[in-house]
Each structure stands twice: as structure tokens, then as C-alpha cells.
CSV table of C-alpha atoms and ligand atoms in Angstrom, one decimal:
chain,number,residue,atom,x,y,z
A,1,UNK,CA,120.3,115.9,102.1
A,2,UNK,CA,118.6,119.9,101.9
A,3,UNK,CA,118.5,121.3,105.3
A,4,UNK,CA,114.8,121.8,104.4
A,5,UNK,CA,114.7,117.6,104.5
A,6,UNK,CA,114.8,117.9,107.6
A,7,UNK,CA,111.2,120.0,108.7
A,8,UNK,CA,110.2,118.0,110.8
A,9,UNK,CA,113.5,118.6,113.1
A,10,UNK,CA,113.2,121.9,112.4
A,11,UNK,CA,109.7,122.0,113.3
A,12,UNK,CA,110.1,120.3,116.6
A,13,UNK,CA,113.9,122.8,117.5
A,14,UNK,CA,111.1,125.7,117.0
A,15,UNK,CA,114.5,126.9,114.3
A,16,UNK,CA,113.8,128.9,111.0
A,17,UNK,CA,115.8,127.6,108.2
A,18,UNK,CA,118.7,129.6,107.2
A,19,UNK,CA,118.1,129.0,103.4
A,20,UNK,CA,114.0,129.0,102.7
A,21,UNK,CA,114.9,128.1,99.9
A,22,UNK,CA,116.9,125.5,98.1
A,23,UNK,CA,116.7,123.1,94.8
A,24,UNK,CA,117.4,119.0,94.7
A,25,UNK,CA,120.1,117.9,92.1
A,26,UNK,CA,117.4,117.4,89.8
A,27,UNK,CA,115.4,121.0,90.4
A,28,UNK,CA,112.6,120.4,92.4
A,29,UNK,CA,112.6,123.8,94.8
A,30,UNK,CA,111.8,123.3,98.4
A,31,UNK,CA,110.5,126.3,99.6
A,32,UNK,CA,109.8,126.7,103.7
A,33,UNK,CA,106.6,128.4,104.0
A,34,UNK,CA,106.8,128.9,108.2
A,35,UNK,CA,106.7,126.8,111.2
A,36,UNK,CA,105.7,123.3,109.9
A,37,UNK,CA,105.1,124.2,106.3
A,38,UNK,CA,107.2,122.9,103.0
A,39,UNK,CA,106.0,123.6,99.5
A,40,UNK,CA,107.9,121.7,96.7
A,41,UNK,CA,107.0,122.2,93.3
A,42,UNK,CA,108.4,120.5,90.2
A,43,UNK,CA,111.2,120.5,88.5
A,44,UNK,CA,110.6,122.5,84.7
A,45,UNK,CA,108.2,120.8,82.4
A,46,UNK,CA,107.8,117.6,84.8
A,47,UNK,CA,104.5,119.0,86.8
A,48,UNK,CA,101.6,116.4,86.3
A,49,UNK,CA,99.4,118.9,86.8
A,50,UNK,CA,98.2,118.0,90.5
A,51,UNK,CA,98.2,119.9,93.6
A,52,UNK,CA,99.1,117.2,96.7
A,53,UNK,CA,98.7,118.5,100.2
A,54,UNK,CA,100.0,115.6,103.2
A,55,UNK,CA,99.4,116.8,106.4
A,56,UNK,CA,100.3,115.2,110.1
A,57,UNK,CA,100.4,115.7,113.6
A,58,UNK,CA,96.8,117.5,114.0
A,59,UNK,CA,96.8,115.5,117.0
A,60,UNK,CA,100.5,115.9,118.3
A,61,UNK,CA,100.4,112.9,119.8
A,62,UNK,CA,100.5,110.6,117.0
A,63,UNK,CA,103.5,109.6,116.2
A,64,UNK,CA,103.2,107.0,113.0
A,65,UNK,CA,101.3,109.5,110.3
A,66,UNK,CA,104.0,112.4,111.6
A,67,UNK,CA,106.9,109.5,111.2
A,68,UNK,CA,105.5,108.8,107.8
A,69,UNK,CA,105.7,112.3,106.6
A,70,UNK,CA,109.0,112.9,107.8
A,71,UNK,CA,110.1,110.2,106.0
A,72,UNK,CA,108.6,111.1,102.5
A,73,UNK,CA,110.3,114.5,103.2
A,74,UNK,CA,113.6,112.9,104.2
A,75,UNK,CA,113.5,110.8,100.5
A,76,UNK,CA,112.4,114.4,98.6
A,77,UNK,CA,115.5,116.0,100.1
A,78,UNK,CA,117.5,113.4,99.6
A,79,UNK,CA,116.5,113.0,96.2
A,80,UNK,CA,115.2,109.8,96.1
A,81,UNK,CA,111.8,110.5,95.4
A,82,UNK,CA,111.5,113.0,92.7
A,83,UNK,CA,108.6,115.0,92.3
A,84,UNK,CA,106.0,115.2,89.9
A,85,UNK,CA,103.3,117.0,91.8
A,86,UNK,CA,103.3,120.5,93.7
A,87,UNK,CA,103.3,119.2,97.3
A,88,UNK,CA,102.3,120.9,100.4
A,89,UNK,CA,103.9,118.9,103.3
A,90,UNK,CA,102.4,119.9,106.6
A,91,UNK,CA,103.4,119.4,110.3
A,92,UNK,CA,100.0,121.1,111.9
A,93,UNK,CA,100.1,121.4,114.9
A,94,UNK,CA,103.8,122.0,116.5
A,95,UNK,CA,103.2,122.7,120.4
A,96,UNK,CA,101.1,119.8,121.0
A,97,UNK,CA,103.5,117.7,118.1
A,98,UNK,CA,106.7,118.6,121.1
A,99,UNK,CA,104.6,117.9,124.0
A,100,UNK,CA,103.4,114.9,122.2
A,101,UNK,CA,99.7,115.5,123.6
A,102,UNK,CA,96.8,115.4,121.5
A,103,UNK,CA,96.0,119.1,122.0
A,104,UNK,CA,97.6,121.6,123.6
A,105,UNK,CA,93.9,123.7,124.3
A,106,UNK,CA,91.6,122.8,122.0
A,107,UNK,CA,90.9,119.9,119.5
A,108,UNK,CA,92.3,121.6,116.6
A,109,UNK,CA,90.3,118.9,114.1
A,110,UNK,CA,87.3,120.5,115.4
A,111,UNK,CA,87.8,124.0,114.3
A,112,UNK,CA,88.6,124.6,110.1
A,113,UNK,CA,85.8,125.0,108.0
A,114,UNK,CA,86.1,128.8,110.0
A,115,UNK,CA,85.2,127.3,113.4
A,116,UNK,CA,88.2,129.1,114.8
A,117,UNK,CA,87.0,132.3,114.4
A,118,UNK,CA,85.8,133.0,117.6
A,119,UNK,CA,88.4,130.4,119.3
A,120,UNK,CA,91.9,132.5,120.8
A,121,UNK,CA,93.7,129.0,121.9
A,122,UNK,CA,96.9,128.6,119.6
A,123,UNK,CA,94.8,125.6,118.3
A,124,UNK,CA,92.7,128.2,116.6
A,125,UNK,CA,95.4,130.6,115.2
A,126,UNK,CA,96.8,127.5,114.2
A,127,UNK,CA,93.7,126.8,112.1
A,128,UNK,CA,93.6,129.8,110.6
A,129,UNK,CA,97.3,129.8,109.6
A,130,UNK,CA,96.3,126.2,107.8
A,131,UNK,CA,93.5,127.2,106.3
A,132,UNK,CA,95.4,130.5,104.3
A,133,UNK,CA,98.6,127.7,103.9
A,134,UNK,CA,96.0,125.7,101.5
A,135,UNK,CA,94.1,128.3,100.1
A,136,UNK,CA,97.2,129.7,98.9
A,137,UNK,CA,98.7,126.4,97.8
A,138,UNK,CA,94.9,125.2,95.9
A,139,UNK,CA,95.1,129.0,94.2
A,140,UNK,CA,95.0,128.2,90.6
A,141,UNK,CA,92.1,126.8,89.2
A,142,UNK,CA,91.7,123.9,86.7
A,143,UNK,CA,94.3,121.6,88.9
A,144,UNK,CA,93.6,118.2,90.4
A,145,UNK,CA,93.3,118.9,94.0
A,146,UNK,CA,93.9,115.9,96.3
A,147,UNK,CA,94.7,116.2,100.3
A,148,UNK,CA,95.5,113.1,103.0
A,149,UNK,CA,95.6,114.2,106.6
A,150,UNK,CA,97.0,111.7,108.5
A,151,UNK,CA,96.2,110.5,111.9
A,152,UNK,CA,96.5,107.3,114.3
A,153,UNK,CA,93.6,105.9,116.1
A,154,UNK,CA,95.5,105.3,119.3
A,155,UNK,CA,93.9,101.9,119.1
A,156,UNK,CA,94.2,98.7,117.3
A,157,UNK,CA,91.5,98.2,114.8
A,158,UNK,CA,89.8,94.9,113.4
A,159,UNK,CA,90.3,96.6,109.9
A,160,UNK,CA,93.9,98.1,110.6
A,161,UNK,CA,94.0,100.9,108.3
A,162,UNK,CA,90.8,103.3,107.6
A,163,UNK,CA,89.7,106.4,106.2
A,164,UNK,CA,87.1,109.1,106.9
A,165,UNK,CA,85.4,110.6,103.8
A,166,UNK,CA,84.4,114.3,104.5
A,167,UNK,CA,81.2,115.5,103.6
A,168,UNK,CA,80.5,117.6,100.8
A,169,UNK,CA,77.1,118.6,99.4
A,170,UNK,CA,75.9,117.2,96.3
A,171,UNK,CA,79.2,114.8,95.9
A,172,UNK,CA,79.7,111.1,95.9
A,173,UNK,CA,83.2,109.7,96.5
A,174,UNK,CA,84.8,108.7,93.0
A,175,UNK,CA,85.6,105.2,92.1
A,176,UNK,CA,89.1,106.6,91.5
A,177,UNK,CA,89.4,107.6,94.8
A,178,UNK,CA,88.5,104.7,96.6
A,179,UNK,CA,90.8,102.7,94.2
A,180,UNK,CA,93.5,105.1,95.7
A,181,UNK,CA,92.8,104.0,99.0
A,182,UNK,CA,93.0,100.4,98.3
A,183,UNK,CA,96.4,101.0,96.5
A,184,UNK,CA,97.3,102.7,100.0
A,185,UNK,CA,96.6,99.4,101.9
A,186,UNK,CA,93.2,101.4,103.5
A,187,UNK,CA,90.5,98.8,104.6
A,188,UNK,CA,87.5,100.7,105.2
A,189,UNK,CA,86.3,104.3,104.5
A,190,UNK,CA,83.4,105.7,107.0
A,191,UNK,CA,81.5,107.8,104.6
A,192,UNK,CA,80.9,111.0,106.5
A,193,UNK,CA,77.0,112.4,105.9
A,194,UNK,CA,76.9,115.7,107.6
A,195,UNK,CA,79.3,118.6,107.5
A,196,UNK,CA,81.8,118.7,110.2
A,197,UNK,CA,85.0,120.7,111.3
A,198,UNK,CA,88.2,118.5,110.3
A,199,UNK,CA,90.8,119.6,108.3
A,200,UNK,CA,89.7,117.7,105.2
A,201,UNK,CA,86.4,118.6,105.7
A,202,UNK,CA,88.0,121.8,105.0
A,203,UNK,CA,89.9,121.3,101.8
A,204,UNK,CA,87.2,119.3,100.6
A,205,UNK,CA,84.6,121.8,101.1
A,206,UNK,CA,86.6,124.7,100.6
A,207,UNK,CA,88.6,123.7,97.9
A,208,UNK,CA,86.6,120.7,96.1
A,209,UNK,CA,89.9,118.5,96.7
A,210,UNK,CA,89.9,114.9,97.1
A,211,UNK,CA,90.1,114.6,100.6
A,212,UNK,CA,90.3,112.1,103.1
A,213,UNK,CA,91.3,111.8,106.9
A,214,UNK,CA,93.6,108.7,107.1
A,215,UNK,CA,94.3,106.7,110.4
A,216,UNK,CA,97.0,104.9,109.8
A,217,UNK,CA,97.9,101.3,111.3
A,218,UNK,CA,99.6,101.2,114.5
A,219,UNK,CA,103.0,100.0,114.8
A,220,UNK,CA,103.1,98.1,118.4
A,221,UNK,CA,106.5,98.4,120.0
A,222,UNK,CA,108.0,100.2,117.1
A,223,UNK,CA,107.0,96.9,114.4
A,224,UNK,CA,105.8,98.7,111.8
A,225,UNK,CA,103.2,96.2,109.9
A,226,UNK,CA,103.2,96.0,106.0
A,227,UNK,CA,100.6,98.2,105.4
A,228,UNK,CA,102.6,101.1,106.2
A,229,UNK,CA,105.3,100.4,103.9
A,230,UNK,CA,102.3,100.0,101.6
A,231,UNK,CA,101.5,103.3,102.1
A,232,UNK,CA,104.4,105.1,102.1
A,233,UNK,CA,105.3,103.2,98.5
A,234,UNK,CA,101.7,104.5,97.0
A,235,UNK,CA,102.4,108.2,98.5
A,236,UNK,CA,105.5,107.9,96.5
A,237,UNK,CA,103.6,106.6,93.4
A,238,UNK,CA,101.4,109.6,93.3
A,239,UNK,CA,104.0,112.0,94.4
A,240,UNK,CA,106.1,110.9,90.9
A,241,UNK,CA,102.6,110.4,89.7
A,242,UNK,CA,103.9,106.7,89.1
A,243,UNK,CA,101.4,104.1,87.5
A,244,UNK,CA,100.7,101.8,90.9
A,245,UNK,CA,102.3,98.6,90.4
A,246,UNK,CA,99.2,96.3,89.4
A,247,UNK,CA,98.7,94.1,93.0
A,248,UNK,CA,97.3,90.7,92.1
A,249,UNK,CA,94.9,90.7,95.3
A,250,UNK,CA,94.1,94.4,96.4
A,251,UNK,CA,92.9,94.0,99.9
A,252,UNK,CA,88.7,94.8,100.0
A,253,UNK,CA,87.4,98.1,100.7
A,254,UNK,CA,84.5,98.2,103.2
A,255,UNK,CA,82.4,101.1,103.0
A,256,UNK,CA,80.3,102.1,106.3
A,257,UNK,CA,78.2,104.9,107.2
A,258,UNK,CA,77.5,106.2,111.2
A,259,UNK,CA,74.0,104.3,112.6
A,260,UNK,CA,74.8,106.2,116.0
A,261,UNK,CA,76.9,108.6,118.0
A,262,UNK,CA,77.0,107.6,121.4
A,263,UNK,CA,77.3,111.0,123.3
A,264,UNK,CA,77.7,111.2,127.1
A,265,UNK,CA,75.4,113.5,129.0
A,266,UNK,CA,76.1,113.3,132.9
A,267,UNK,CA,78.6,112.6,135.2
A,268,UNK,CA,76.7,109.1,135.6
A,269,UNK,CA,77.8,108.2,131.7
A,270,UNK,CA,79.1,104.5,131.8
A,271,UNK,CA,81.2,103.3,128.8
A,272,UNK,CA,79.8,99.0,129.1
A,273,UNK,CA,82.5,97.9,126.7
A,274,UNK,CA,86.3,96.6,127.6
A,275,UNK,CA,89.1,99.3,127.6
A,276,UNK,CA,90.9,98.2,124.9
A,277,UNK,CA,88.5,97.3,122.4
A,278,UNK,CA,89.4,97.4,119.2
A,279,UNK,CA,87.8,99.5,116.1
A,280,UNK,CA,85.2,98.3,114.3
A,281,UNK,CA,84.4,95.3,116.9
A,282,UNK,CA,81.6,93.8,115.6
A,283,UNK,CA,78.8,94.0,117.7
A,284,UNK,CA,75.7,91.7,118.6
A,285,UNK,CA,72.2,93.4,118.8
A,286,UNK,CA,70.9,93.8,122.2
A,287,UNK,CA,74.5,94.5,123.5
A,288,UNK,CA,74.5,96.9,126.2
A,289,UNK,CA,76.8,99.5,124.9
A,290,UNK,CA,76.7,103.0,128.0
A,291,UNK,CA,74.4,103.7,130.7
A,292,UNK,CA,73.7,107.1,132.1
A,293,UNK,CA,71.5,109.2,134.2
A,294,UNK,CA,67.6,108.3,134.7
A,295,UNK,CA,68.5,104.7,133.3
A,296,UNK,CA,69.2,105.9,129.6
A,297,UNK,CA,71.0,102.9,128.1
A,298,UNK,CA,72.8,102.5,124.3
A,299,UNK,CA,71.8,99.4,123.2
A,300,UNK,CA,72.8,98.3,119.9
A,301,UNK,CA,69.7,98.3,117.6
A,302,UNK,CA,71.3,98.0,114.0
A,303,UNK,CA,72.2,94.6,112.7
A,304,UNK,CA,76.2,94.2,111.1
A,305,UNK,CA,77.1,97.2,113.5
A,306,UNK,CA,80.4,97.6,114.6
A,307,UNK,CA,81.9,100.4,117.5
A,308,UNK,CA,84.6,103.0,116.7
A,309,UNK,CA,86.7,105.8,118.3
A,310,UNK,CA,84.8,104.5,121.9
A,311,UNK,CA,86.4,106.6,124.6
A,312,UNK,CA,85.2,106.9,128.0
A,313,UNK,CA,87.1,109.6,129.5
A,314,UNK,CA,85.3,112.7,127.5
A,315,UNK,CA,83.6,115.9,128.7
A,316,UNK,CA,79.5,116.0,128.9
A,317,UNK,CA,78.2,116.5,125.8
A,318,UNK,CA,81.1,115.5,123.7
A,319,UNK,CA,80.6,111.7,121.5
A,320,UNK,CA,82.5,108.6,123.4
A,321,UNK,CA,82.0,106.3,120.6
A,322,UNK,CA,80.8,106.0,117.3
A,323,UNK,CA,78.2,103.1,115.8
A,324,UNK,CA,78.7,102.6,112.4
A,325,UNK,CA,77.2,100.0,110.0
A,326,UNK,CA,78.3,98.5,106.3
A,327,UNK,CA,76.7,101.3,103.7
A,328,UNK,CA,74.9,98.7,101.3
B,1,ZN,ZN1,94.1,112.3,115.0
């Protein structure tokens, strides 16, 4: 196994690698690009001619997407998965990733697209450090560009895994790409229609990559459910840029778009809904959803809608839940 295997150890020990760089047996180079940060590029004449960034631990609490990436580094050190693609392999957010909190200061999935320019928090020089990682990485022109951040909901879902489609003007999401996402056991992709500040809003914007937030299934006490293994198999197909093995029954993709944001606005905000509700719960019309001040209530108005990311416990003004509904 390369030393540089191992950046996610390293990333977490705070350690520079001795060697930045080193080669696998069959000459991919790793190359350590800072805290958090491996390129790998090809070995001679086997490039596909894509440009792959997988990123994790945005939110250093999430444990599953930044196991998953350290695992797909593991098998590129080791050798066992051989490279096809340029990679850039991404651990985001270190402090909060050895704290194991969400953030550290601020929500750093709130400030690429250039949000962090005013923003001093190591969040925001962390966002800035990102954003000239894959600028670099995305600098020559006429290459696919494809980028999966990957995050955990923190919450069981009705639809286990699911993905967030950045917005971008004047662009649908491809076919292709949502064929990708049911070959990576995905269930439902929440089609994004306004610009925002995540990280693949960023690339996708930016960039013009294919880019998607991914929150992955949980894995309750450690169990990890198939549809992890499913995905870690397809991120190896498209790292060797492997045909996907044809799958009899591909599991549906739902598509959805956001009816609502539920945002709180006083101290009187009341979240009506159980604690641990799952995503994408359907529910009823007329259900009472949050009550707060001067006897404002959420009631659900759309018909097939269905509640995600609700959290009571935010600040005034931010969103504690999401109402979505199917797109068609
Ligand atoms: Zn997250």
C-alpha cells in the first residue's frame, strides 16, 4: 500500500506526507496536493479522457461518504483499482472531519460559488482552498467533467439513497446522468431550480461538470446496506471507466422538485412532525406541518408531497425542512 493510500489517516494526524509523490506498480502517480487533497492521474496512454472529482466530509460529521472515499483510496493505493480517469479525491473539511461535528464555524456547503469571500471562519478559507483545488484540477478544456460530493443525511430515508441536482442556467440534467445514478443505487434526485452555494453547485456552475450532491444510505450500527456496496462498485466502474455490468432490474429513479421551504422566523417556531421522521415521508394535505408567531401555520397544500432535511433546532431565518413533490 502507497503511504499516500492512506489520506484520509493523514488528513485526520494533521501529517504531510514524506513522499508527495509516488507511482502504483502499474504507474498511476498519486500526487498529494495539501491537507486533504490527492490527485491521481493515469498511467501512460490509459486516460479515458475524463476528469473525476469525489469529495467527502463537507460536513465532518458524516462518517459513511468519508468511509467510502477512504476506501476507494485504500483500493487505488493498493492497486486494486486501476485508474482510468484523472481523479481528484477530496477530504473537505479536516477540523470539523476530527471533531466529527458538522461545522466547525460556518456551514461550509453554504459558501462556494464565492460566498466565502467576505466569510474569515476556516470554513471560508477552506472554501476558497476547494474552489482553486478544482479549478486547477478542471483546467484543460474539451475533458468530461463529472464531480460527486458526498454526504449523509443523518436520517433514515423512505428512499435510502438520493441526490441533489445543482442548478445551472439554461441546462437540463442528461439522461446519461441520471442513468449514472441509478447504476449507483441512487433513488431519487431533487432537481435544484435556483442557484445556491454547495460545492457542486460550484463545479457545476463554475466548471460545467456533471455534478451532483449525493447523500448516501445510512449504515445503522455499523450494517452497511447493499446499496453502498452498490455504490462503491459503480465508483470503481467509472474510475476504470468500466462498462457497468448490465443489472436486470435497476432500481427506479424518482425525480422531485421543492413545492416549499419551511423556514423558521421566531423563537415561537414549532416543528408539528415526530423527531425521527424519515426523508421523503409522504405527507397527507391538510397536515399541520410548524406553527409560529401570530398563528402562522405550514400546512401541506400540494398533493404527492413528501418532507425532507426537517430539523427543528435551527437559527431564525434559516430552512427547518424542505417540501418537495414528484417533478411530472
Ligand atoms: Zn452533508
Amino acid at each position: 500500500m502507497l503511504a499516500l493510500g492512506r489520506l484520509l489517516e493523514l488528513t485526520l494526524a494533521g501529517r504531510e506526507p514524506d513522499e508527495k509523490v509516488q507511482f502504483t506498480a502499474d504507474g498511476a502517480r498519486l500526487r498529494w496536493l495539501g491537507e486533504g487533497a490527492l490527485e491521481v492521474t493515469p498511467a501512460k496512454g490509459l486516460d479515458a479522457g475524463l476528469d473525476l472529482v469525489l469529495s467527502a466530509g463537507v460536513h465532518g460529521c458524516e462518517i459513511v461518504p468519508i468511509e467510502l472515499l477512504d476506501q476507494l483510496t485504500q483500493a487505488i493505493g493498493r492497486g486494486e483499482i486501476r485508474p482510468r480517469v484523472r481523479l481528484l479525491l477530496l477530504f473537505c473539511n479536516p477540523p470539523a472531519m476530527r471533531q466529527s461535528v458538522r461545522r466547525v464555524a460556518e456551514d461550509l456547503n453554504r459558501l462556494f460559488c464565492g460566498k466565502h469571500a467576505n466569510g474569515c471562519s476556516d470554513e471560508a478559507r477552506r472554501a476558497s482552498r476547494l474552489e482553486a483545488l478544482v479549478a486547477a484540477f478542471f483546467r484543460e478544456p474539451g475533458r468530461r467533467r463529472w464531480h460527486y460530493d458526498l454526504h449523509s443525511a443523518m436520517r433514515v430515508s423512505k428512499l435510502p439513497q438520493f441526490a441533489i441536482c445543482p442548478w445551472v442556467p439554461d441546462r437540463q440534467v442528461s439522461s446519461e446522468s441520471l442513468m449514472r445514478l441509478r447504476h449507483a443505487a441512487v433513488d431519487a434526485v431533487l432537481l435544484q431550480e435556483k442557484p445556491s452555494g454547495t460545492f457542486s453547485a460550484h463545479t457545476a456552475t463554475h466548471h460545467d461538470a456533471e455534478a451532483f450532491t449525493l447523500e448516501m444510505a445510512e449504515a445503522p450500527g455499523g450494517v452497511w446496506p447493499d446499496c453502498l456496496s452498490e455504490f462503491l462498485r459503480t465508483a470503481q466502474d467509472w474510475i476504470e471507466t468500466a462498462e457497468p455490468v448490465p443489472k436486470d432490474s435497476l432500481r427506479p429513479l424518482t425525480t422531485f422538485r421543492l413545492a416549499r421551504e419551511i423556514i423558521k422566523r421566531s423563537e415561537r417556531f414549532v416543528l408539528r412532525l415526530p423527531a425521527d421522521i424519515e426523508n421523503f415521508t409522504p405527507l397527507s394535505l391538510g397536515t399541520l406541518l410548524a406553527e409560529d408567531e401570530n398563528g402562522m401555520r405550514w400546512v401541506v397544500e400540494e398533493r404527492d408531497a413528501r418532507i425532507l432535511f426537517p430539523l427543528a433546532n435551527v437559527a431564525i431565518g434559516e430552512r427547518a425542512g424542505l417540501i418537495v413533490v414528484p417533478r411530472d
